PDB file of C-alpha atoms in Angstrom:
ATOM      1  CA  LYS A 287       1.093 110.520 -21.491  1.00 43.00           C
ATOM      2  CA  THR A 288       0.749 107.071 -19.860  1.00 41.00           C
ATOM      3  CA  PRO A 289      -1.023 107.045 -16.592  1.00 40.00           C
ATOM      4  CA  ARG A 290       1.035 106.126 -13.466  1.00 40.00           C
ATOM      5  CA  ARG A 291      -0.211 104.384 -10.416  1.00 37.00           C
ATOM      6  CA  LYS A 292      -0.142 106.399  -7.211  1.00 38.00           C
ATOM      7  CA  MET A 293       1.147 104.995  -3.995  1.00 37.00           C
ATOM      8  CA  MET A 294      -0.124 106.209  -0.645  1.00 36.00           C
ATOM      9  CA  ALA A 295       1.628 105.735   2.770  1.00 34.00           C
ATOM     10  CA  VAL A 296      -0.674 106.190   5.621  1.00 34.00           C
ATOM     11  CA  GLY A 297       0.124 105.046   9.122  1.00 34.00           C
ATOM     12  CA  GLY A 298       2.896 102.753   7.863  1.00 34.00           C
ATOM     13  CA  THR A 299       0.877 100.861   5.285  1.00 33.00           C
ATOM     14  CA  VAL A 300       1.325 101.266   1.521  1.00 35.00           C
ATOM     15  CA  SER A 301      -1.704 100.786  -0.775  1.00 35.00           C
ATOM     16  CA  LYS A 302      -2.162 101.142  -4.498  1.00 36.00           C
ATOM     17  CA  SER A 303      -5.046 103.000  -5.945  1.00 36.00           C
ATOM     18  CA  SER A 304      -6.285 103.615  -9.436  1.00 33.00           C
ATOM     19  CA  ALA A 305      -4.105 105.061 -12.247  1.00 32.00           C
ATOM     20  CA  VAL A 306      -3.754 108.879 -12.408  1.00 32.00           C
ATOM     21  CA  ALA A 307      -2.171 111.142 -14.892  1.00 29.00           C
ATOM     22  CA  GLU A 308       0.121 113.179 -12.599  1.00 31.00           C
ATOM     23  CA  THR A 309       1.529 112.539  -9.169  1.00 29.00           C
ATOM     24  CA  THR A 310       2.458 115.074  -6.470  1.00 34.00           C
ATOM     25  CA  LEU A 311       4.479 114.207  -3.286  1.00 36.00           C
ATOM     26  CA  VAL A 312       3.046 115.680  -0.066  1.00 36.00           C
ATOM     27  CA  ASP A 313       4.599 115.429   3.368  1.00 38.00           C
ATOM     28  CA  VAL A 314       2.159 116.593   6.057  1.00 38.00           C
ATOM     29  CA  GLY A 315       3.242 115.873   9.592  1.00 42.00           C
ATOM     30  CA  GLY A 316       5.455 112.953   8.756  1.00 40.00           C
ATOM     31  CA  VAL A 317       2.817 111.094   6.718  1.00 37.00           C
ATOM     32  CA  VAL A 318       3.839 110.948   3.104  1.00 35.00           C
ATOM     33  CA  SER A 319       1.073 110.552   0.450  1.00 36.00           C
ATOM     34  CA  THR A 320       0.854 111.061  -3.226  1.00 34.00           C
ATOM     35  CA  SER A 321      -2.091 112.453  -5.116  1.00 37.00           C
ATOM     36  CA  SER A 322      -2.952 113.997  -8.419  1.00 34.00           C
ATOM     37  CA  ALA A 323      -5.929 116.160  -7.928  1.00 41.00           C
ATOM     38  CA  MET A 324      -5.124 118.076  -4.823  1.00 45.00           C
ATOM     39  CA  GLY A 325      -6.754 121.441  -4.387  1.00 51.00           C
ATOM     40  CA  ALA A 326      -4.970 124.549  -3.237  1.00 53.00           C
ATOM     41  CA  GLU A 327      -6.339 123.971   0.189  1.00 61.00           C
ATOM     42  CA  THR A 328      -4.317 120.790   0.731  1.00 70.00           C
ATOM     43  CA  ILE A 329      -0.979 121.988  -0.822  1.00 77.00           C
ATOM     44  CA  PRO A 330       1.718 121.738   1.943  1.00 85.00           C
ATOM     45  CA  VAL A 331       2.971 124.884   3.486  1.00 86.00           C
ATOM     46  CA  LEU A 332       6.465 124.939   4.943  1.00 89.00           C
ATOM     47  CA  VAL A 333       6.386 126.937   8.172  1.00 90.00           C
ATOM     48  CA  ASP A 334       9.940 128.078   9.260  1.00 91.00           C
ATOM     49  CA  VAL A 335       9.585 129.024  12.984  1.00 92.00           C
ATOM     50  CA  GLY A 336      12.853 130.112  14.530  1.00 91.00           C
ATOM     51  CA  GLY A 337      14.932 128.079  12.044  1.00 92.00           C
ATOM     52  CA  ILE A 338      12.906 124.860  12.529  1.00 94.00           C
ATOM     53  CA  VAL A 339      10.844 124.030   9.462  1.00 94.00           C
ATOM     54  CA  TYR A 340       7.424 122.411   9.985  1.00 93.00           C
ATOM     55  CA  THR A 341       5.060 121.155   7.211  1.00 92.00           C
ATOM     56  CA  SER A 342       1.392 121.885   7.494  1.00 89.00           C
ATOM     57  CA  SER A 343      -1.626 122.660   5.374  1.00 87.00           C
ATOM     58  CA  VAL A 344      -3.558 125.847   4.840  1.00 85.00           C
ATOM     59  CA  PRO A 345      -6.697 124.699   6.661  1.00 88.00           C
ATOM     60  CA  THR A 346      -4.655 123.865   9.751  1.00 89.00           C
ATOM     61  CA  LEU A 347      -2.863 127.152   9.729  1.00 87.00           C
ATOM     62  CA  ARG A 348      -6.168 129.150   9.186  1.00 87.00           C
ATOM     63  CA  GLN A 349      -7.199 128.054  12.765  1.00 89.00           C
ATOM     64  CA  SER A 350      -4.836 130.680  14.069  1.00 88.00           C
ATOM     65  CA  PRO A 351      -5.656 134.307  12.953  1.00 88.00           C
ATOM     66  CA  ARG A 352      -2.032 135.272  12.991  1.00 87.00           C
ATOM     67  CA  LEU A 353      -0.934 132.273  10.817  1.00 85.00           C
ATOM     68  CA  ALA A 354      -3.910 132.587   8.601  1.00 84.00           C
ATOM     69  CA  LYS A 355      -2.719 136.065   7.494  1.00 83.00           C
ATOM     70  CA  LEU A 356       0.616 134.508   6.498  1.00 78.00           C
ATOM     71  CA  ALA A 357      -0.818 131.370   4.815  1.00 71.00           C
ATOM     72  CA  VAL A 358      -3.551 132.909   2.650  1.00 64.00           C
ATOM     73  CA  ASP A 359      -1.045 134.709   0.487  1.00 64.00           C
ATOM     74  CA  GLY A 360      -0.552 131.433  -1.435  1.00 64.00           C
ATOM     75  CA  LYS A 361       3.005 131.114  -0.393  1.00 68.00           C
ATOM     76  CA  SER A 362       4.431 127.673  -0.024  1.00 80.00           C
ATOM     77  CA  ARG A 363       6.945 128.800   2.616  1.00 85.00           C
ATOM     78  CA  VAL A 364       6.141 131.050   5.644  1.00 85.00           C
ATOM     79  CA  PHE A 365       8.679 132.471   8.051  1.00 88.00           C
ATOM     80  CA  VAL A 366       7.719 133.276  11.605  1.00 88.00           C
ATOM     81  CA  ASP A 367      10.269 134.947  13.875  1.00 91.00           C
ATOM     82  CA  ARG A 368       9.449 133.094  17.082  1.00 90.00           C
ATOM     83  CA  ASP A 369      10.847 130.253  19.098  1.00 90.00           C
ATOM     84  CA  GLY A 370      10.570 126.982  17.093  1.00 90.00           C
ATOM     85  CA  GLU A 371      10.507 124.452  19.980  1.00 92.00           C
ATOM     86  CA  PRO A 372       7.018 125.270  21.434  1.00 93.00           C
ATOM     87  CA  PHE A 373       5.567 125.727  17.914  1.00 93.00           C
ATOM     88  CA  ARG A 374       5.422 121.903  17.512  1.00 93.00           C
ATOM     89  CA  PHE A 375       2.914 121.820  20.368  1.00 94.00           C
ATOM     90  CA  VAL A 376       0.940 124.659  18.861  1.00 94.00           C
ATOM     91  CA  LEU A 377       0.700 122.861  15.525  1.00 93.00           C
ATOM     92  CA  SER A 378      -0.168 119.615  17.292  1.00 93.00           C
ATOM     93  CA  PHE A 379      -2.970 121.533  19.045  1.00 94.00           C
ATOM     94  CA  LEU A 380      -4.181 122.974  15.746  1.00 93.00           C
ATOM     95  CA  ARG A 381      -4.279 119.501  14.128  1.00 92.00           C
ATOM     96  CA  SER A 382      -5.951 117.548  17.036  1.00 92.00           C
ATOM     97  CA  GLY A 383      -7.469 119.968  19.349  1.00 91.00           C
ATOM     98  CA  ARG A 384      -5.504 118.320  22.250  1.00 92.00           C
ATOM     99  CA  LEU A 385      -2.717 119.555  24.383  1.00 92.00           C
ATOM    100  CA  GLU A 386       0.241 117.085  24.003  1.00 91.00           C
ATOM    101  CA  ALA A 387       2.895 119.078  25.789  1.00 92.00           C
ATOM    102  CA  PRO A 388       4.841 118.200  29.004  1.00 93.00           C
ATOM    103  CA  ARG A 389       4.028 120.397  31.959  1.00 91.00           C
ATOM    104  CA  SER A 390       7.426 122.016  31.868  1.00 92.00           C
ATOM    105  CA  GLU A 391       6.608 123.524  28.547  1.00 92.00           C
ATOM    106  CA  TYR A 392       3.299 125.176  29.673  1.00 93.00           C
ATOM    107  CA  GLY A 393       4.778 128.683  30.366  1.00 92.00           C
ATOM    108  CA  ALA A 394       6.416 129.041  26.979  1.00 93.00           C
ATOM    109  CA  LEU A 395       3.494 127.468  25.231  1.00 94.00           C
ATOM    110  CA  LEU A 396       1.151 129.984  26.948  1.00 94.00           C
ATOM    111  CA  CYS A 397       3.174 132.827  25.451  1.00 94.00           C
ATOM    112  CA  GLU A 398       2.970 131.267  21.949  1.00 93.00           C
ATOM    113  CA  ALA A 399      -0.780 130.623  22.288  1.00 94.00           C
ATOM    114  CA  VAL A 400      -1.340 134.336  23.073  1.00 94.00           C
ATOM    115  CA  TYR A 401       0.840 135.296  20.124  1.00 93.00           C
ATOM    116  CA  TYR A 402      -0.906 132.999  17.620  1.00 92.00           C
ATOM    117  CA  GLN A 403      -4.328 134.107  19.003  1.00 92.00           C
ATOM    118  CA  LEU A 404      -5.493 130.718  20.141  1.00 93.00           C
ATOM    119  CA  PRO A 405      -8.106 131.315  22.827  1.00 93.00           C
ATOM    120  CA  GLY A 406      -8.915 127.624  23.298  1.00 92.00           C
ATOM    121  CA  LEU A 407      -5.391 126.732  24.059  1.00 93.00           C
ATOM    122  CA  VAL A 408      -4.858 129.838  26.166  1.00 94.00           C
ATOM    123  CA  ALA A 409      -7.877 128.744  28.379  1.00 94.00           C
ATOM    124  CA  LEU A 410      -6.651 125.231  28.575  1.00 93.00           C
ATOM    125  CA  LEU A 411      -3.208 126.250  29.632  1.00 94.00           C
ATOM    126  CA  GLU A 412      -4.426 128.780  32.169  1.00 93.00           C
ATOM    127  CA  ASP A 413      -6.610 126.058  33.691  1.00 91.00           C
ATOM    128  CA  ARG A 414      -3.682 123.668  33.945  1.00 90.00           C
ATOM    129  CA  LEU A 415      -1.254 126.277  35.281  1.00 90.00           C
ATOM    130  CA  ARG A 416      -3.664 127.452  38.012  1.00 88.00           C
ATOM    131  CA  PRO A 417      -2.366 126.269  41.373  1.00 83.00           C
ATOM    132  CA  PRO A 418      -4.433 123.798  43.214  1.00 79.00           C
ATOM    133  CA  PRO A 419      -6.440 125.148  46.186  1.00 80.00           C
ATOM    134  CA  GLU A 420      -4.460 125.286  49.416  1.00 83.00           C
ATOM    135  CA  VAL A 421      -5.147 122.373  51.683  1.00 76.00           C
ATOM    136  CA  PRO A 422      -4.801 123.008  55.398  1.00 81.00           C
ATOM    137  CA  TRP A 423      -1.990 121.067  57.164  1.00 76.00           C
ATOM    138  CA  TRP A 424      -4.330 119.276  59.524  1.00 73.00           C
ATOM    139  CA  LEU A 425      -6.364 117.838  56.549  1.00 77.00           C
ATOM    140  CA  ARG A 426      -3.136 116.769  54.799  1.00 80.00           C
ATOM    141  CA  ALA A 427      -1.988 115.036  58.022  1.00 79.00           C
ATOM    142  CA  ARG A 428      -5.406 113.404  58.535  1.00 75.00           C
ATOM    143  CA  THR A 429      -5.365 112.058  54.901  1.00 79.00           C
ATOM    144  CA  PHE A 430      -1.815 110.818  55.299  1.00 80.00           C
ATOM    145  CA  LEU A 431      -2.600 108.982  58.554  1.00 76.00           C
ATOM    146  CA  ALA A 432      -5.818 107.459  57.128  1.00 78.00           C
ATOM    147  CA  ASP A 433      -4.049 106.310  53.911  1.00 82.00           C
ATOM    148  CA  HIS A 434      -1.038 104.822  55.733  1.00 79.00           C
ATOM    149  CA  TYR A 435      -2.380 103.570  59.020  1.00 81.00           C
ATOM    150  CA  GLY A 436      -6.081 103.126  58.364  1.00 80.00           C
ATOM    151  CA  LYS A 437      -9.213 104.885  59.539  1.00 78.00           C
ATOM    152  CA  ALA A 438      -9.380 102.918  62.906  1.00 81.00           C
ATOM    153  CA  PHE A 439      -5.994 104.217  63.896  1.00 80.00           C
ATOM    154  CA  LEU A 440      -7.066 107.728  62.987  1.00 75.00           C
ATOM    155  CA  ALA A 441     -10.185 107.388  65.255  1.00 82.00           C
ATOM    156  CA  LEU A 442      -8.001 106.170  68.101  1.00 82.00           C
ATOM    157  CA  VAL A 443      -5.574 109.127  67.709  1.00 79.00           C
ATOM    158  CA  ALA A 444      -8.555 111.552  67.554  1.00 80.00           C
ATOM    159  CA  ARG A 445      -9.993 110.225  70.803  1.00 84.00           C
ATOM    160  CA  LEU A 446      -6.668 110.304  72.620  1.00 83.00           C
ATOM    161  CA  LEU A 447      -6.034 113.894  71.389  1.00 82.00           C
ATOM    162  CA  PHE A 448      -9.523 114.992  72.508  1.00 81.00           C
ATOM    163  CA  LYS A 449      -8.909 113.518  75.984  1.00 82.00           C
ATOM    164  CA  TYR A 450      -5.460 115.146  76.230  1.00 80.00           C
ATOM    165  CA  VAL A 451      -6.794 118.639  75.066  1.00 79.00           C
ATOM    166  CA  LYS A 452      -9.641 118.281  77.547  1.00 77.00           C
ATOM    167  CA  LYS A 453      -7.258 117.408  80.492  1.00 75.00           C
ATOM    168  CA  VAL A 454      -4.633 120.117  79.524  1.00 71.00           C
ATOM    169  CA  GLY A 455      -7.414 122.708  79.010  1.00 69.00           C
ATOM    170  CA  ALA A 456      -8.766 121.973  82.546  1.00 60.00           C
ATOM    171  CA  LYS A 457      -5.177 122.468  83.994  1.00 62.00           C
ATOM    172  CA  VAL A 458      -4.537 125.745  82.146  1.00 56.00           C
ATOM    173  CA  SER A 459      -7.803 127.201  83.306  1.00 57.00           C
ATOM    174  CA  ALA A 460      -7.197 126.206  86.892  1.00 54.00           C
ATOM    175  CA  LYS A 461      -3.683 127.871  86.785  1.00 59.00           C
ATOM    176  CA  ARG A 462      -4.979 131.159  85.610  1.00 59.00           C
ATOM    177  CA  PRO A 463      -5.423 133.746  88.364  1.00 60.00           C
ATOM    178  CA  ALA A 464      -8.852 135.033  88.871  1.00 58.00           C
ATOM    179  CA  VAL A 465      -9.409 138.530  87.655  1.00 58.00           C
ATOM    180  CA  GLU A 466     -10.048 140.911  90.597  1.00 60.00           C
ATOM    181  CA  SER A 467     -12.770 143.406  90.197  1.00 57.00           C
ATOM    182  CA  ARG A 468     -11.996 146.831  91.642  1.00 60.00           C
ATOM    183  CA  SER A 469     -14.573 149.276  92.355  1.00 57.00           C
ATOM    184  CA  LEU A 470     -13.758 152.926  91.951  1.00 59.00           C
ATOM    185  CA  VAL A 471     -15.907 154.054  94.722  1.00 54.00           C
TER     186      VAL A 471
END
């Protein structure tokens, strides 16, 4: 056999490397590379999730206990009967360790993370889905006024309100009838 050169496309650039005897085409996450001496660990696995086919590797799939059971059989194609859309975010998390999903997908993604037994993703999603603490109305109003009109305006309004409440409070207490004390003797 005559040796052939292998071509590698990584990040949009093509480079030539030394001559090799055999060449294998691998498509992993959209990056196409060729190699001759790939181990069983880097052989691509086609993962069919709900009719959408994704390409990944065995080490990536082994990060999920549920996917690891399917990928260790040495199969080159795996079928998972789940919704295929959120799986792209699960696979992205397995590859990078980051959550790269829009907030609108968090609910469905949480269900998938529980199914694929990914405690790191579950914790991350639960943190992001937790509602923010309730802020009292008066603090929201104070923040709004300070942001839009300045703190000097806020101080003036506070002084005027204090004077008004003090004046109204005095009138209200003056209008209340005195409580009569009755003796039972």
